[in-house]
Coordinates of C-alpha atoms and ligand atoms in Angstrom, one line a residue:
X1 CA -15.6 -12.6 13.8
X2 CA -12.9 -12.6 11.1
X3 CA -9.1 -13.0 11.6
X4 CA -6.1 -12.0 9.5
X5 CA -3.2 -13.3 10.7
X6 CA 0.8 -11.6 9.6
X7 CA 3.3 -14.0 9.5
X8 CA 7.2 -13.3 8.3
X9 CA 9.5 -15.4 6.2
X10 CA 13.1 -15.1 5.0
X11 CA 14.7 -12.8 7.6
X12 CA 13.5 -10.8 10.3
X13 CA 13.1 -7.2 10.7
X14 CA 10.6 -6.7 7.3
X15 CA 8.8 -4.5 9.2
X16 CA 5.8 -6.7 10.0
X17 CA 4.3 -4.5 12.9
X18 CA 4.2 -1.1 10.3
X19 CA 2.3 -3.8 7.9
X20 CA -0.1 -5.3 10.4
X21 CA -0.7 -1.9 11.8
X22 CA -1.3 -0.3 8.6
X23 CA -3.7 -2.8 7.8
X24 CA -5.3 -2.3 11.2
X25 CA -5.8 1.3 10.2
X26 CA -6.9 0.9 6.5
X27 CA -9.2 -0.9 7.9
X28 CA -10.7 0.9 10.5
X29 CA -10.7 3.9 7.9
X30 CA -12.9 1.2 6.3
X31 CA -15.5 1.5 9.1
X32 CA -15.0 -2.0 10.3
X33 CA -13.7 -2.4 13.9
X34 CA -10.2 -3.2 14.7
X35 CA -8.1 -5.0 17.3
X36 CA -4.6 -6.6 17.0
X37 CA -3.0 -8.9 19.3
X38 CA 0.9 -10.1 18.8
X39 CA 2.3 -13.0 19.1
X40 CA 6.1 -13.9 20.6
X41 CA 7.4 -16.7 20.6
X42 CA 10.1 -16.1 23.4
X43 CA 10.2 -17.7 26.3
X44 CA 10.0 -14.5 28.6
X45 CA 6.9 -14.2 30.5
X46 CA 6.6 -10.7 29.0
X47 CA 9.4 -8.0 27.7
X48 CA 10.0 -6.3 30.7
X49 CA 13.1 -8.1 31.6
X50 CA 14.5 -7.6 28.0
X51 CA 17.3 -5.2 26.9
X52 CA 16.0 -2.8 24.5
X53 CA 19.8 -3.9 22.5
X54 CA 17.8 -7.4 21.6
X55 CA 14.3 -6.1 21.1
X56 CA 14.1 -2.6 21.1
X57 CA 11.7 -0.4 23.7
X58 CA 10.1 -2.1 26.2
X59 CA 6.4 -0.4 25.5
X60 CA 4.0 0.2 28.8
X61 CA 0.5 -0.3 28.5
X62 CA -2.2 1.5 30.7
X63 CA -2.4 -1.9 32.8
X64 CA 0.8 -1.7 33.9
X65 CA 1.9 -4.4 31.3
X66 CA 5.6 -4.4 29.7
X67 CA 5.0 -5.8 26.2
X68 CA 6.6 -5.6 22.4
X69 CA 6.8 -2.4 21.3
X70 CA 4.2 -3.8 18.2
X71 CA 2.3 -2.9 20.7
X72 CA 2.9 0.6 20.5
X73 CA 2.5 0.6 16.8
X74 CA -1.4 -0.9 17.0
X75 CA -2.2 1.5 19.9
X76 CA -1.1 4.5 17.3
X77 CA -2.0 3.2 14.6
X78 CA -5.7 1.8 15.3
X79 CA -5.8 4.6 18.1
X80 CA -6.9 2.1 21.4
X81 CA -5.9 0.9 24.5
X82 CA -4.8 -2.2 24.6
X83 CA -3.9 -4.5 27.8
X84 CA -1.6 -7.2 28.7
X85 CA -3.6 -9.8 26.5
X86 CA -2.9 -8.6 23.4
X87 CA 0.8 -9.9 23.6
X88 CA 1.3 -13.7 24.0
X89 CA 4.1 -14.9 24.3
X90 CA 5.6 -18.6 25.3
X91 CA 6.3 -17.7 29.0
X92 CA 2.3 -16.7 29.1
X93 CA 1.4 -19.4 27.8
X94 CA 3.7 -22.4 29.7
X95 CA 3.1 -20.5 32.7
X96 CA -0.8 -21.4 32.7
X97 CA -0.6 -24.7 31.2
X98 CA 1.8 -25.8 34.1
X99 CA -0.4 -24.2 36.7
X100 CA -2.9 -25.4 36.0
X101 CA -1.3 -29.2 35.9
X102 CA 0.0 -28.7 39.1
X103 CA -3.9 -27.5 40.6
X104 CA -4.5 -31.1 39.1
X105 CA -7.2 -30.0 36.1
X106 CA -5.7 -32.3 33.6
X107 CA -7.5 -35.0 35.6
X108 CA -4.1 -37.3 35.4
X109 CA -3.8 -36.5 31.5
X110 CA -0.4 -36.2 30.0
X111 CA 0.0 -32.5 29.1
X112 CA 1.4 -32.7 25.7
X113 CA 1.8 -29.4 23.0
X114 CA -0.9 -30.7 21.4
X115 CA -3.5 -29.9 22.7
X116 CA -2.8 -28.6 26.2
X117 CA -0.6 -25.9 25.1
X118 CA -2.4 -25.4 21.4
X119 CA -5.8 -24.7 23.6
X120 CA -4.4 -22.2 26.1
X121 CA -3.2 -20.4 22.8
X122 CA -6.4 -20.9 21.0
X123 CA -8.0 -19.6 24.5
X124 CA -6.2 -16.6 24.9
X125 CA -6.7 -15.8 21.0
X126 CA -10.5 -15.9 21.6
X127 CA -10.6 -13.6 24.9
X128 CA -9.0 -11.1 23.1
X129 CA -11.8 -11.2 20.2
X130 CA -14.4 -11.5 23.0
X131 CA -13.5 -8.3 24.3
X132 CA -15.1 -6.3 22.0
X133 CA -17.5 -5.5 19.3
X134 CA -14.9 -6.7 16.9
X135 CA -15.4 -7.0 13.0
X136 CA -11.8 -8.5 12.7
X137 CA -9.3 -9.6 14.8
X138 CA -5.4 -9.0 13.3
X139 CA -3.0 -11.5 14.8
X140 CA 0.8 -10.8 14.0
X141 CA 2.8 -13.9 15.1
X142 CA 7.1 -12.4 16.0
X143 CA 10.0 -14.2 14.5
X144 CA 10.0 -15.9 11.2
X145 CA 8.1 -19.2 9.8
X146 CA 10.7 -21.9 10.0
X147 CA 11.5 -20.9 13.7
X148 CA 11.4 -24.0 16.3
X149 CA 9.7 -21.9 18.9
X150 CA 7.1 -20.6 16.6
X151 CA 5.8 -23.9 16.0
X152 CA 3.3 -24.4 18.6
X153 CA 1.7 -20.8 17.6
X154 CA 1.5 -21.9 14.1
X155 CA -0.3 -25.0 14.8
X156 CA -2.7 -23.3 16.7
X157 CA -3.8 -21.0 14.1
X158 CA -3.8 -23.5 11.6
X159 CA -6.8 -25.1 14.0
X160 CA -8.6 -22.4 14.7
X161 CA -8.8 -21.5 11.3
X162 CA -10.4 -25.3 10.9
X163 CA -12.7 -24.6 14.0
X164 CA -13.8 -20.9 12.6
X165 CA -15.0 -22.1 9.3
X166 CA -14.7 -21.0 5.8
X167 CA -14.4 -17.5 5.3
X168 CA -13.4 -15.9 8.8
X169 CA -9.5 -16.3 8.4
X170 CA -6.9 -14.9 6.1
X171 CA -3.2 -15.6 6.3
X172 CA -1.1 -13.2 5.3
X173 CA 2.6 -13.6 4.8
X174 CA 5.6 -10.8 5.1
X175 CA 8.6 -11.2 2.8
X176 CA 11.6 -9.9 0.9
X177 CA 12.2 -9.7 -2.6
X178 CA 16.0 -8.6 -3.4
X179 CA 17.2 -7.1 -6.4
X180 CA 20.4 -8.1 -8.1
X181 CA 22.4 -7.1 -10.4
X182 CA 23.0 -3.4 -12.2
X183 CA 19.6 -3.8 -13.4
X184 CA 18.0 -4.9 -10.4
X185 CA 16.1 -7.9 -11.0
X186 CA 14.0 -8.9 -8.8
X187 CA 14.4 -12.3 -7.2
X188 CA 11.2 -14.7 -6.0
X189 CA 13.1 -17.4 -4.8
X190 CA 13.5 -16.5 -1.2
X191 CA 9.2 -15.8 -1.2
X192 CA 8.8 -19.3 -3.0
X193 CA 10.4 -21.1 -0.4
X194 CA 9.2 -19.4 2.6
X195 CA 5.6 -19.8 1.4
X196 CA 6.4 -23.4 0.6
X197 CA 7.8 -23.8 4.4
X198 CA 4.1 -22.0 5.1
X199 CA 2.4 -24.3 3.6
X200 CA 4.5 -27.9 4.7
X201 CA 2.7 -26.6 8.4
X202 CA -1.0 -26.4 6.7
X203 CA -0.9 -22.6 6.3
X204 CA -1.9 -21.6 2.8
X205 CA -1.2 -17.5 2.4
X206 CA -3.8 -15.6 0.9
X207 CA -1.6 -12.2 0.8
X208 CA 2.0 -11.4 0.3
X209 CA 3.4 -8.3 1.7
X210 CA 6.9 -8.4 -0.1
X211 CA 9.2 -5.7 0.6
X212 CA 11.4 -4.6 -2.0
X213 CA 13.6 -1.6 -3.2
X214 CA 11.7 -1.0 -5.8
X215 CA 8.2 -1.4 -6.4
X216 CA 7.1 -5.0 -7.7
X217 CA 6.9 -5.0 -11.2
X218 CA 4.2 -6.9 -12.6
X219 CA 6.4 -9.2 -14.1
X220 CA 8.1 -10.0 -10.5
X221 CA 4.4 -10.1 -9.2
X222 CA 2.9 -12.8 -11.9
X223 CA 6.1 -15.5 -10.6
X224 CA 5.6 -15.2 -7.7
X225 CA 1.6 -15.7 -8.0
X226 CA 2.4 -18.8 -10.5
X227 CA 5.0 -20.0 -7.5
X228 CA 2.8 -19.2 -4.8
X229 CA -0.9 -19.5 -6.0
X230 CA -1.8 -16.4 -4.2
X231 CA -3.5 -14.3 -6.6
X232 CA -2.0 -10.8 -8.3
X233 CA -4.6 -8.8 -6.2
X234 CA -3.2 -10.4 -3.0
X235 CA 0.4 -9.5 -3.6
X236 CA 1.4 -5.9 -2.6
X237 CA 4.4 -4.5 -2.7
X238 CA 6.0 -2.7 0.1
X239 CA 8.9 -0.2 -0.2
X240 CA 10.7 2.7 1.8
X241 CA 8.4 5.6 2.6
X242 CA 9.7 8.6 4.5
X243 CA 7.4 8.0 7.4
X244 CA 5.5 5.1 8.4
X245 CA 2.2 6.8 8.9
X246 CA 2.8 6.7 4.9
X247 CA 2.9 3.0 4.5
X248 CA -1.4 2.8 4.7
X249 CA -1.6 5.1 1.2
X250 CA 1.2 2.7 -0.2
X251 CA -1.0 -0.4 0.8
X252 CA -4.7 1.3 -0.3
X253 CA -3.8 2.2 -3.7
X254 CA -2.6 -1.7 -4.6
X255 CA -6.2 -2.4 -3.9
X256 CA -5.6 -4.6 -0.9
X257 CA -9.4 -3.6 1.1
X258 CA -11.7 -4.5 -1.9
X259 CA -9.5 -7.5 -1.9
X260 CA -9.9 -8.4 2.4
X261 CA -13.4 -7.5 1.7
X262 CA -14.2 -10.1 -0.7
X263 CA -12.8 -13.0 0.6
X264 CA -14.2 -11.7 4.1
X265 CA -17.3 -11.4 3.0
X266 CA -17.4 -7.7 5.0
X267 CA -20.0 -5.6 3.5
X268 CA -19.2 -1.9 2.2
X269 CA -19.1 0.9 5.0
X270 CA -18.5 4.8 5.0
X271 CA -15.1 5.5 4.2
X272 CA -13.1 8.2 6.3
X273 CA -9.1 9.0 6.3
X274 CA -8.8 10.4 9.7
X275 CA -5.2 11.5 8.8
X276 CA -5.6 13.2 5.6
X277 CA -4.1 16.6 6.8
X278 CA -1.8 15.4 9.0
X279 CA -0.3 13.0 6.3
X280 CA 0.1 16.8 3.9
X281 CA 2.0 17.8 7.4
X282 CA 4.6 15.2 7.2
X283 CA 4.9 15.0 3.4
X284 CA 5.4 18.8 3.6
X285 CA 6.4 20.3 6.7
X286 CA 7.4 24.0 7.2
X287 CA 9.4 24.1 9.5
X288 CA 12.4 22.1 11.1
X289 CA 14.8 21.8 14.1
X290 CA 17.1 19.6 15.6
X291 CA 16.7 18.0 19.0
X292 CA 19.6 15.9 20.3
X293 CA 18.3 12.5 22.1
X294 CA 21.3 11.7 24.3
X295 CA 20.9 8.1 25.5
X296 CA 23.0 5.3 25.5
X297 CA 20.8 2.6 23.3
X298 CA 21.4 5.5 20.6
X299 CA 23.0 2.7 17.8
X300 CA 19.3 1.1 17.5
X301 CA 16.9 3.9 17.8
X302 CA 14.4 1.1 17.7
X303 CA 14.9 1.8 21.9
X304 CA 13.8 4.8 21.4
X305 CA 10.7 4.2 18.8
X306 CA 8.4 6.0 21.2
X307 CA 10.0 9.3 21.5
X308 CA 10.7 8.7 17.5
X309 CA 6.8 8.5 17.1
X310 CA 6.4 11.4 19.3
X311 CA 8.2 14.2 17.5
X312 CA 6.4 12.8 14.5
X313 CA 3.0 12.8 15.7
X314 CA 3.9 16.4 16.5
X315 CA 5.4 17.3 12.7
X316 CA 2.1 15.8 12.1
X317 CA -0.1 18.0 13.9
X318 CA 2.2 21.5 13.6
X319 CA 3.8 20.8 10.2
X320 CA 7.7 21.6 12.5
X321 CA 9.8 18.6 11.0
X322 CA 12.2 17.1 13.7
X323 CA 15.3 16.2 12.7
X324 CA 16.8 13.5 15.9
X325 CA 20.5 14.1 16.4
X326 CA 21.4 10.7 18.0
X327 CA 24.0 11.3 20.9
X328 CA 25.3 8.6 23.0
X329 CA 25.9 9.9 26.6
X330 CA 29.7 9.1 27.3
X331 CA 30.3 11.3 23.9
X332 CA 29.2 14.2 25.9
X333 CA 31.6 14.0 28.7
X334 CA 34.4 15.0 26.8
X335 CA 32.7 16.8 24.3
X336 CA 29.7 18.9 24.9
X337 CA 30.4 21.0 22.0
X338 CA 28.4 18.1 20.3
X339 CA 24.9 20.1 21.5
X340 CA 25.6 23.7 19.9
X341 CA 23.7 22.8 16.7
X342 CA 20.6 21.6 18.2
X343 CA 17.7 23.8 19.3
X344 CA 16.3 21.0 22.3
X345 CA 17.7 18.9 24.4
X346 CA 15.6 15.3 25.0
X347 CA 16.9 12.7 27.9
X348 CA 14.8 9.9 27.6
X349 CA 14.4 7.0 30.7
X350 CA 16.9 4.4 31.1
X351 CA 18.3 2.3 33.9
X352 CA 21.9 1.7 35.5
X353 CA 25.1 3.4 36.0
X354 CA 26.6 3.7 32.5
X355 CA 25.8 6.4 31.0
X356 CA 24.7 8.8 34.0
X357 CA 27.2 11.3 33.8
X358 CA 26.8 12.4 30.5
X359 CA 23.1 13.0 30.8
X360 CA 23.6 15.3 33.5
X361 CA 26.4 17.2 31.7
X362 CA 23.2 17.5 28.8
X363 CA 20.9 18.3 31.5
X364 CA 23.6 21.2 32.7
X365 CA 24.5 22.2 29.1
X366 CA 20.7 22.7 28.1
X367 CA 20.1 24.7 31.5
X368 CA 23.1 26.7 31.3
X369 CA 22.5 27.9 27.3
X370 CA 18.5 27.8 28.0
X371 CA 18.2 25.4 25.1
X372 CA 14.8 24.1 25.8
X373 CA 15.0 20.5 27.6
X374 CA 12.6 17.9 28.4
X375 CA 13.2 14.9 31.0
X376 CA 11.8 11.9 30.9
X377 CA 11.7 9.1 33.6
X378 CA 15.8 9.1 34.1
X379 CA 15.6 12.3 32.5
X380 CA 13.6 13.7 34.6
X381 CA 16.2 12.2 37.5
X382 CA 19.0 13.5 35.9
X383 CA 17.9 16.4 35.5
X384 CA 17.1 17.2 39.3
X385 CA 20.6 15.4 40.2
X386 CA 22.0 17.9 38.2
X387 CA 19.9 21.2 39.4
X388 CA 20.8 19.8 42.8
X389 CA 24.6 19.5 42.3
X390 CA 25.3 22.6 40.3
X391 CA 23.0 25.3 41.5
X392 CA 22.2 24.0 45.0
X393 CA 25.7 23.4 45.8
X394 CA 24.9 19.7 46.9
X395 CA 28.3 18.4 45.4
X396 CA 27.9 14.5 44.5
X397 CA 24.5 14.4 44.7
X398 CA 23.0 11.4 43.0
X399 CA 20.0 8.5 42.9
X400 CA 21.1 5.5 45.1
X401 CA 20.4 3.6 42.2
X402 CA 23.7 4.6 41.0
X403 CA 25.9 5.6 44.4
X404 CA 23.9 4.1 47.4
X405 CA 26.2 6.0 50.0
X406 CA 25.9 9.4 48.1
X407 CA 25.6 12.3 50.9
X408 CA 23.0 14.0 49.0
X409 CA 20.6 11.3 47.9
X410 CA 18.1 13.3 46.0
X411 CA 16.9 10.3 43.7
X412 CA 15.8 7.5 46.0
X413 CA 13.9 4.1 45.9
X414 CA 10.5 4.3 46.3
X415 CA 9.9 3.1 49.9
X416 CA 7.0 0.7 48.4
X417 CA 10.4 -1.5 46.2
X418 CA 12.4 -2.0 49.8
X419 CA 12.2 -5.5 49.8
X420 CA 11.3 -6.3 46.4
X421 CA 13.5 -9.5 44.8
X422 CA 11.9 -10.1 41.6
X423 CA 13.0 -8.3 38.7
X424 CA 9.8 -8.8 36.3
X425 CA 6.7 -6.5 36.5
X426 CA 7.8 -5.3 40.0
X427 CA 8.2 -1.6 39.2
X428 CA 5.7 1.3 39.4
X429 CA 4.0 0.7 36.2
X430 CA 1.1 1.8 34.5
X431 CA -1.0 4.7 33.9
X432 CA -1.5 6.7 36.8
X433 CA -3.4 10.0 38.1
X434 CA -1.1 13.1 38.2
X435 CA -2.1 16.3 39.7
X436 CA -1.6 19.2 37.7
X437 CA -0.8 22.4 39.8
X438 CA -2.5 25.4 39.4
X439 CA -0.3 28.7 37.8
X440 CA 2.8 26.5 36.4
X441 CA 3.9 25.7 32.7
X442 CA 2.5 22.3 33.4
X443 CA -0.6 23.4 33.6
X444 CA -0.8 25.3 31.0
X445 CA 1.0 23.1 28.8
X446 CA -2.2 20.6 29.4
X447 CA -4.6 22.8 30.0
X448 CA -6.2 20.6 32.7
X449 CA -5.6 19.7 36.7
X450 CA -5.3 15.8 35.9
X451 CA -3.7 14.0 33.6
X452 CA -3.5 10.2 33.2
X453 CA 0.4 8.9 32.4
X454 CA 2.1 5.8 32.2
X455 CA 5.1 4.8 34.5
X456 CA 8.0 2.8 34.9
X457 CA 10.0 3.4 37.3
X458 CA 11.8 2.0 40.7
X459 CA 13.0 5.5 41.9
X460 CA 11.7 9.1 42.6
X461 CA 12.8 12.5 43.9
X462 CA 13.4 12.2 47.6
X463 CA 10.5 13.8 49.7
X464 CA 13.0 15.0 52.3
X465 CA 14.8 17.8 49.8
X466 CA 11.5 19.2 47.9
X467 CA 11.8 22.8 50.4
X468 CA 14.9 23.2 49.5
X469 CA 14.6 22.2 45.8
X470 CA 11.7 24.6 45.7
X471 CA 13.9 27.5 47.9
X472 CA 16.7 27.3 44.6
X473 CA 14.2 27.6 42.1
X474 CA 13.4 23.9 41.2
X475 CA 9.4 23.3 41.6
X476 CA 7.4 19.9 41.4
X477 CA 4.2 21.1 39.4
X478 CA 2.8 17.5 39.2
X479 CA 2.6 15.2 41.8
X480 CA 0.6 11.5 42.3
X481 CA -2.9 11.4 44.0
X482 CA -1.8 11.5 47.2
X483 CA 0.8 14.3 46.7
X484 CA 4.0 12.5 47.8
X485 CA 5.1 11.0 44.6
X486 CA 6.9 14.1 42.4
X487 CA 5.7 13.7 38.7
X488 CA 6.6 16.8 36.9
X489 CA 9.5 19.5 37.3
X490 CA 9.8 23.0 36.1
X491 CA 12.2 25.7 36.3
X492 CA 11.4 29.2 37.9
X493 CA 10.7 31.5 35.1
X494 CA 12.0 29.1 32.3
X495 CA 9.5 27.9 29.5
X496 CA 11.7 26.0 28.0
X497 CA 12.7 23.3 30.3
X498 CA 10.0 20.4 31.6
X499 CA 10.9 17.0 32.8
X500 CA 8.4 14.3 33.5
X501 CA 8.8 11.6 35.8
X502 CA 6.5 9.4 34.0
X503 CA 6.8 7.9 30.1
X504 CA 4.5 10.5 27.7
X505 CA 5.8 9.5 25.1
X506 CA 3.7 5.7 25.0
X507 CA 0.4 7.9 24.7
X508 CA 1.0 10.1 22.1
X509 CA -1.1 9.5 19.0
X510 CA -0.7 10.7 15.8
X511 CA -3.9 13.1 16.7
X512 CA -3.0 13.7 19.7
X513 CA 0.5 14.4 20.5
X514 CA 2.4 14.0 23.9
X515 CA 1.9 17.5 25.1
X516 CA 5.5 17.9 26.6
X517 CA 6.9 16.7 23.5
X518 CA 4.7 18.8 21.5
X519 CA 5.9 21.7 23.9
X520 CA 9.6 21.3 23.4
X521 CA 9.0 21.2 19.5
X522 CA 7.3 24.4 20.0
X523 CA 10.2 26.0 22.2
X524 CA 13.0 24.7 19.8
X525 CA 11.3 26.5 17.4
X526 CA 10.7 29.5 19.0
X527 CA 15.0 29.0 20.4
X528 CA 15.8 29.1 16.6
X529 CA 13.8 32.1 15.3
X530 CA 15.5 33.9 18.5
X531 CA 19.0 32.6 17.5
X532 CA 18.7 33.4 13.7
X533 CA 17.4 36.6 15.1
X534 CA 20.7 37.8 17.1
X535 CA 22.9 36.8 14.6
X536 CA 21.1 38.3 11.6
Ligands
LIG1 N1 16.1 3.9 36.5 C1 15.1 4.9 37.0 C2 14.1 4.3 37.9 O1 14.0 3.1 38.0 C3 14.4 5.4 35.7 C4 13.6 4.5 35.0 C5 13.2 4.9 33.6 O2 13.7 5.8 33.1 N2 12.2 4.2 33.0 O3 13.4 5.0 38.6

C-alpha cells in the first residue's frame, strides 16, 4: 500500500481537491488503482449542517452521507463510489474517541490527543485502504498547514508514515507563488516558509504543486528547490486552465508519474487516457447555449459545483458548450426580462423561505415561453407549486416548508420527518430505486425502468393532489419502490420541461453524464436552432 498525502500552505482556496483529484486520475490512467479519502479539520460531525456560503455544496454520497464536495471531485475524477469514510473530519473523530471512553475501553487511561485521538485517525486512515485492492491511497488533508485544528491530522500522518516504512508515503504540498511587479517576478518566499512550517511538524514535502499566473520558470523553480530541498522534478507548476478536466494534461507533461513512480517504487503498467476525446470536446466545442441557474447561493458558484460539472460533463460528451448565466432568485421578481437571452432554464435544490418566489416566477417564465426547464430537488418543488397555482387555479399553493397554513399544500413533509428534532443526517438521503414509467420522456430520456438517484430531501409532492395534478396535465413519471414517493415530473406533450425530485447532478461523470442534464442541453439546443430559425 502506498500513500500520497496533499497538504496546502499560504492561503486557502489553491485548488487542492482539482490537484489531488488530478493526480488520482493520472494515476489511474497509469493502471495503478486509486482511492482518495479527505481530511477536515472542522469540528462538524460531517457537512450536512453547513451552509453552502462557508463551504460550498454539500455533496451526497450513495450511502446517504453528506460530505465535502472534494468528494465529488474524486468520485469524477477517479470515476468510483465512495462512502461516508472517505471524509474525516474532527467531529468523526472526537465522536468515537469519547464513546468509546465512556463504554470504559480506555481501561482508566487518560485519553489524551496523543495517542487516543492520533490512533482513531490512523484507524480510520487504514480502513479506507483496506477496503480495496488499492495500489495507492491519496489523502488530501482541508485547511492550510499552520492551522490549530489541523494539528492532530498532521501528527498522525507524520506516524503512520514512521509505522509504513520507507518508501510507501509521499507528502505533497499545495502553494502559491505570486508575481509582482510589471515584469512579474515570481516570488518563493510565501512557499519557503510554508514548507519550513511543514517541516517544524516532521513533514518533509516531496512535491510542490505551486500555483501561479504564469507557468514556473525554471529559474523560479531552481529557488525554490535550493529553499525547499525538493527536487526540480518534484515541483510542478499549476496555472489557470479553461476546465478542470484539463488540469491532468498540465500535471503529465511536467513529468510528475515517472517521478511518483520512482520514489514509489510502482512498476510500469499499460497506459490509457480514458478522456482523450472528450478533452478535444471541451477544448473545442461546436456548439453553445446559455442556461440561466437561478438560485440564491449564485455569488459562490462553488454551491452549485455539481450542476457546474454537469453541463460540462455534457460539453464533454456532445461537444454543446454551456455558458451558466448566474441569476439570483429575488432579481427575477421584478425582472423577468432577465431570462429572454437564455435557451434553458435550471432551478437547482435549496432549502428555506428566501428565495421561493422567484423560482416559481422562473418556473412560470420557462413554462409559459416553452424554454426547456429542468427541476431539481426544490426545483422540482417549485416547479409543481407553480403548475399548481397558475394552471390549476389553486391560488397560494405552496410546500409547508415555507407557509404551514397554505390551503393548498401541494409540497408537504414526508410523513416518515414528523417528529424528527435533529437537524444532521435526518433527511431522506442517499441513492435510492426510482421507477421509471413506461411511454413518458423519462423513460425515454434513460432508456430503462429503474434508475438509481441520490436524495436529499425533507419534503415531497403531496399524495392527496396527484389525480388532479395528473387531470391538468402535470404527470409523475418516476416514483420510489413502493409508488408513493413522486420522483420525476413531466409536462403533457412538452419535451422540454423535466424536474427531478432527486439530486442527478452528484452522479454524473465525465463519461457518463446526468441524463436530465444532458437532456436540457440537448433541448436548449434544439430551442436556439428553432429561434434563429423564426427570426431568420
Ligand atoms: N427544501 C426541500 C426539501 O427539504 C428541497 C431540498 C433540496 O432541494 N435539496 O424537501
Amino acid at each position: 500500500m502506498h500513500y500520497i498525502v496533499i497538504t496546502g500552505g499560504v492561503i486557502s482556496g489553491l485548488g487542492k481537491g482539482t490537484i489531488t483529484s488530478s493526480l488520482g486520475y493520472l494515476l489511474k490512467s497509469h493502471g495503478y488503482r486509486v482511492t482518495s479519502l479527505k481530511i477536515d479539520p472542522y469540528l462538524n460531525y460531517d457537512a450536512g449542517t453547513m451552509n453552502p456560503y462557508q463551504h460550498g455544496e454539500v455533496f451526497v454520497l450513495d450511502d446517504g452521507s453528506e460530505v465535502d464536495l472534494d468528494l465529488g471531485n474524486y468520485e469524477r475524477f477517479l470515476d468510483v463510489d465512495l462512502t461516508g469514510d472517505n471524509n474525516i473530519t474532527t467531529g468523526k473523530v472526537y465522536k468515537e474517541v469519547i464513546e468509546k471512553e465512556r463504554r470504559g475501553e480506555y481501561l482508566g487511561s487518560t485519553v489524551q490527543i496523543i495517542p487516543h485521538i492520533t490512533n482513531e485517525i490512523k484507524r480510520r486512515i487504514r480502513l479506507v485502504a483496506s477496503k480495496g485492492d488499492f495500489d495507492v491511497v491519496l489523502i488530501e488533508v482541508g485547511g492550510t498547514v499552520g492551522d490549530i485544528e489541523s494539528m492532530p491530522f498532521l501528527e498522525a500522518l507524520r506516524q503512520l508514515n514512521h509505522e509504513e516504512g520507507k518508501g510507501t508515503f509521499l507528502f505533497g504540498h499545495v502553494t502559491l507563488i505570486p508575481e509582482l511587479g510589471e515584469n512579474g517576478e515570481q516570488k518563493t518566499k510565501p512557499t519557503q516558509h510554508s514548507v519550513r512550517d511543514l517541516r517544524e511538524i516532521g513533514i518533509t514535502p516531496d512535491l510542490l504543486f505551486c500555483r501561479s499566473k504564469k507557468p514556473l520558470s525554471i529559474e523560479t523553480k531552481k529557488r525554490v528547490s535550493l529553499f525547499t530541498d525538493v527536487a526540480i522534478d518534484g515541483i510542478v507548476s499549476i496555472n489557470d486552465v479553461p476546465n478542470v478536466y484539463l488540469v491532468p494534461d498540465a500535471m503529465e507533461k511536467q513529468g510528475i508519474i515517472p517521478f511518483v513512480r520512482e520514489k514509489l517504487s510502482l512498476p510500469q503498467k499499460e497506459y490509457h487516457d480514458a478522456w482523450a476525446e472528450y478533452k478535444e470536446n471541451i477544448r473545442q466545442p461546436k456548439e453553445k447555449v446559455k442556461i440561466a441557474l437561478v438560485g440564491k447561493y449564485v455569488e459562490l458558484q462553488d454551491s452549485y459545483m455539481s450542476h457546474k460539472e454537469s453541463f460540462s460533463h455534457v460539453t464533454g460528451v456532445t461537444g454543446i458548450d454551456v455558458e451558466i448565466k448566474w441569476i439570483n432568485s429575488d432579481d427575477l421578481i421584478q425582472n423577468q426580462e432577465k431570462l429572454s437571452d437564455v435557451q434553458g432554464v435550471l432551478v437547482p435544490g435549496g432549502f428555506g423561505y428566501r428565495g421561493i418566489e422567484g423560482k416559481i416566477q422562473a418556473a412560470r417564465y420557462a413554462r409559459e415561453n416553452n424554454i426547456p426547464y429542468l427541476g431539481i430537488c426544490l426545483g422540482f418543488q417549485v416547479a409543481v407549486m407553480e403548475f399548481a397555482r397558475n394552471v390549476l387555479g389553486m391560488d397560494g399553493a405552496n410546500s409547508t416548508e415555507f407557509d404551514p397554513r397554505t390551503k393548498y399544500p401541494v409540497i408537504d413533509l414526508l410523513p416518515e420527518q414528523l417528529g424528527i428534532k435533529d437537524m444532521g443526517g435526518t433527511m431522506r438521503l442517499g441513492a435510492k430505486k426510482v421507477l421509471v414509467k413506461e411511454n413518458t420522456l423519462a423513460r425515454r430520456i434513460y432508456g430503462t425502468d429503474t434508475v438509481y438517484e441520490r436524495h436529499r430531501h425533507r419534503f415531497e409532492v403531496n399524495p392527496d393532489f396527484i389525480e388532479r395534478f395528473k387531470e391538468g396535465g402535470m404527470l409523475f413519471s418516476g416514483v420510489d419502490e413502493d409508488g408513493i414517493r413522486m420522483e420525476i415530473a413531466e409536462l403533457r406533450g412538452k419535451e422540454g420541461f423535466i424536474a427531478t425530485q432527486y439530486h442527478s447532478e452528484f452522479k454524473s461523470r465525465p463519461l457518463s453524464p446526468s441524463k436530465v442534464h444532458l437532456h436540457l442541453i440537448r433541448q436548449a439546443l434544439e430551442y436556439k436552432q428553432n429561434v434563429v430559425e423564426a427570426t431568420a
